[in-house]
XYZ file of N, CA and C in Angstrom:
222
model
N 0.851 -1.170 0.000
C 0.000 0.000 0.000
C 0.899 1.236 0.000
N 0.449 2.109 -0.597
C 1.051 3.314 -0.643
C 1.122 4.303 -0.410
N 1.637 5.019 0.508
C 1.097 6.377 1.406
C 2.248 7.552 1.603
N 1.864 8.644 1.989
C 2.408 9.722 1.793
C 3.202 9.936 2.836
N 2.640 9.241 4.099
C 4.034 9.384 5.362
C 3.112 8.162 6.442
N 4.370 7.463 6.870
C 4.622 6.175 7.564
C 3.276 6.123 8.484
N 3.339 7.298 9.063
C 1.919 7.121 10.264
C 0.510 6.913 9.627
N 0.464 7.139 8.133
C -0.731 6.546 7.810
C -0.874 5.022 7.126
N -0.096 4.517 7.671
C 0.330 2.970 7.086
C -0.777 1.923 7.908
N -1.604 0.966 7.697
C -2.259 0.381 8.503
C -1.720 -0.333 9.504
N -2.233 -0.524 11.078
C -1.623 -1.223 11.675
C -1.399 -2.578 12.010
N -0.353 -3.037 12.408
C 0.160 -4.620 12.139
C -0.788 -5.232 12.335
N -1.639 -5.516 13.186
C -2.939 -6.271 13.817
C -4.061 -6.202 12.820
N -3.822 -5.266 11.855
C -5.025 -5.422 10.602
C -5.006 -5.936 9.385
N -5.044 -7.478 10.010
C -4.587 -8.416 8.786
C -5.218 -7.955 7.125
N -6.104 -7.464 7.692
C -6.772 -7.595 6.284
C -6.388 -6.417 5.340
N -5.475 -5.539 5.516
C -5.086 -4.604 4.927
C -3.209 -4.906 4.327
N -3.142 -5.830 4.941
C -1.883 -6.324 4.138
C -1.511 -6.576 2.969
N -2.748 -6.922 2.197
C -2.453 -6.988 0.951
C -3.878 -6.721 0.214
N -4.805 -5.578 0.442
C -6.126 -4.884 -0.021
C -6.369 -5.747 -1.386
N -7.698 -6.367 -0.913
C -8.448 -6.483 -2.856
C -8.400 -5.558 -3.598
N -8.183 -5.321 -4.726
C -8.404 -3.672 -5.365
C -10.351 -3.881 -5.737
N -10.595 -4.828 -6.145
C -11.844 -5.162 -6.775
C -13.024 -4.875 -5.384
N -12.461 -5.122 -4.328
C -13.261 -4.665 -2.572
C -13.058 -3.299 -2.372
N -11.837 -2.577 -2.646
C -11.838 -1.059 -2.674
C -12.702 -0.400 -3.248
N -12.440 -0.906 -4.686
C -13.423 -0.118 -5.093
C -15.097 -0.143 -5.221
N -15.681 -1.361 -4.712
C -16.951 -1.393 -4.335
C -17.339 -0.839 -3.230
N -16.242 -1.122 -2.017
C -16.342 0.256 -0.982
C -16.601 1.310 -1.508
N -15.979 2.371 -2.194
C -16.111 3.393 -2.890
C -16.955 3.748 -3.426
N -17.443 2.975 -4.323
C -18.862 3.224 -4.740
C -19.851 3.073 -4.134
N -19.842 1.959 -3.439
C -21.169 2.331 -1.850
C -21.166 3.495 -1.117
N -19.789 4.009 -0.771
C -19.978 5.147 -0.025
C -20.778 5.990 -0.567
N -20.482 5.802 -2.244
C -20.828 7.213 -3.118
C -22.442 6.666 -2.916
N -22.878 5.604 -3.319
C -24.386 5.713 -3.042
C -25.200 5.992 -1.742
N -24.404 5.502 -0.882
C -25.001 6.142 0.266
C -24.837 7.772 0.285
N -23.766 8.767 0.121
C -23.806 9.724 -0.213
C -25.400 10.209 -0.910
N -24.898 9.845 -1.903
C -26.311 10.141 -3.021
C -27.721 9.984 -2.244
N -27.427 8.959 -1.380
C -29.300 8.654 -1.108
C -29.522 9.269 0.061
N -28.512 9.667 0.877
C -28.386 10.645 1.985
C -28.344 12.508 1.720
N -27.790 12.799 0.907
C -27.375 14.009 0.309
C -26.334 14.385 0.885
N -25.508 13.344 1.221
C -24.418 13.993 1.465
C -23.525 14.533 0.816
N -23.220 15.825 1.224
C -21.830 15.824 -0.061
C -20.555 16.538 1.019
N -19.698 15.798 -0.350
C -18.066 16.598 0.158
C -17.850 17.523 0.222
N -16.909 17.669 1.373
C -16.609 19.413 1.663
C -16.045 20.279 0.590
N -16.513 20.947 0.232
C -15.538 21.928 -0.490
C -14.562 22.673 0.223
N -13.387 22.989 -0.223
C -12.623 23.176 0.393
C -12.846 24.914 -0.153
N -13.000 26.062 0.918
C -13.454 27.516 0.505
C -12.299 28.093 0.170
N -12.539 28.918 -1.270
C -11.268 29.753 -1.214
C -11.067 30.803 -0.949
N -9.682 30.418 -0.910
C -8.718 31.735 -0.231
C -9.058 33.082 -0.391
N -9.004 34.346 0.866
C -9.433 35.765 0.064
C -8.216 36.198 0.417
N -6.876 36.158 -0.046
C -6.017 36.978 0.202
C -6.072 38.738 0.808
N -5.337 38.926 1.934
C -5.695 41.063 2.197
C -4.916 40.975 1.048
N -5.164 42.603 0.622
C -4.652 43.105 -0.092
C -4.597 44.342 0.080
N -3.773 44.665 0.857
C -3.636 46.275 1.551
C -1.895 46.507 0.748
N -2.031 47.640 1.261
C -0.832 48.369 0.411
C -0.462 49.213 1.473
N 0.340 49.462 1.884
C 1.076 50.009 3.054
C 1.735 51.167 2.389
N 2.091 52.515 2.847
C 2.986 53.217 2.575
C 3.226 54.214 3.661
N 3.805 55.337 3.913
C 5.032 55.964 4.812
C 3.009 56.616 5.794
N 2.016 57.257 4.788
C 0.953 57.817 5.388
C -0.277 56.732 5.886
N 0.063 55.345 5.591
C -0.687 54.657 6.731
C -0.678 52.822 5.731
N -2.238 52.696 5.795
C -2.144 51.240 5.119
C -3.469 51.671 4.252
N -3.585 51.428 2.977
C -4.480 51.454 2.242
C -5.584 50.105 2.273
N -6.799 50.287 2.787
C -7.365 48.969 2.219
C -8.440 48.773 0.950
N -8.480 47.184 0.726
C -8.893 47.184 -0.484
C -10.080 48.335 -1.223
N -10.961 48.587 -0.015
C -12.124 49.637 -0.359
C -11.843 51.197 -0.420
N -10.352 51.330 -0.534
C -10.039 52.942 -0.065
C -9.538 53.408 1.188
N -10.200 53.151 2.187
C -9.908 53.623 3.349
C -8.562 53.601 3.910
N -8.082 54.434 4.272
C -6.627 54.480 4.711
C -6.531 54.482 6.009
N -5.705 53.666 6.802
C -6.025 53.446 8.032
C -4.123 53.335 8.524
N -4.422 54.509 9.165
C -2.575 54.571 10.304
C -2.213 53.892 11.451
N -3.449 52.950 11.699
C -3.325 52.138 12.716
C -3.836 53.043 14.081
N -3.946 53.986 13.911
C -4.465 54.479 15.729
C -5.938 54.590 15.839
N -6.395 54.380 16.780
C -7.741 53.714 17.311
C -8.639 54.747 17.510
N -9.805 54.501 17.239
C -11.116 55.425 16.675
C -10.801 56.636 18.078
C-alpha cells in the first residue's frame, strides 16, 4: 500500500489490509458514493482563499475599499 508518510500505514494487527483487494476497494467506494447520493451527502468543499490586499505606505495602510487606516484607534 502506498502512502504519503509512515503514520498513515495500517496497523500490524489489521490483517486484512496487508495486501487490499483492489476489486473490494473499489466497491467500498462506490457504496460510499451511493449512500452519499441517497443521503445528500456531499463533500466538503474546500473555501477559497481571500487573500488582504492592503498596500502600506510611509501615510498609513491602504485597504482594499479605499480607506486608509494609520493604525491608531477610533
Amino acid at each position: 500500500m502506498q502512502v504519503s508518510d509512515s503514520i498513515h500505514l495500517p496497523c500490524p494487527d489489521m490483517a486484512g489490509m496487508v495486501d487490499p483487494d483492489p476489486k473490494k476497494l473499489e466497491r467500498s467506494r462506490f457504496q460510499l458514493q451511493k449512500l452519499r447520493d441517497e443521503h445528500g451527502i456531499k463533500k466538503r468543499v474546500k473555501p477559497q482563499s481571500k487573500p488582504m490586499t492592503y498596500t502600506c505606505t510611509g501615510a498609513g495602510c491602504i485597504e482594499p475599499w479605499g480607506n486608509v487606516s494609520n493604525g491608531e484607534p477610533y
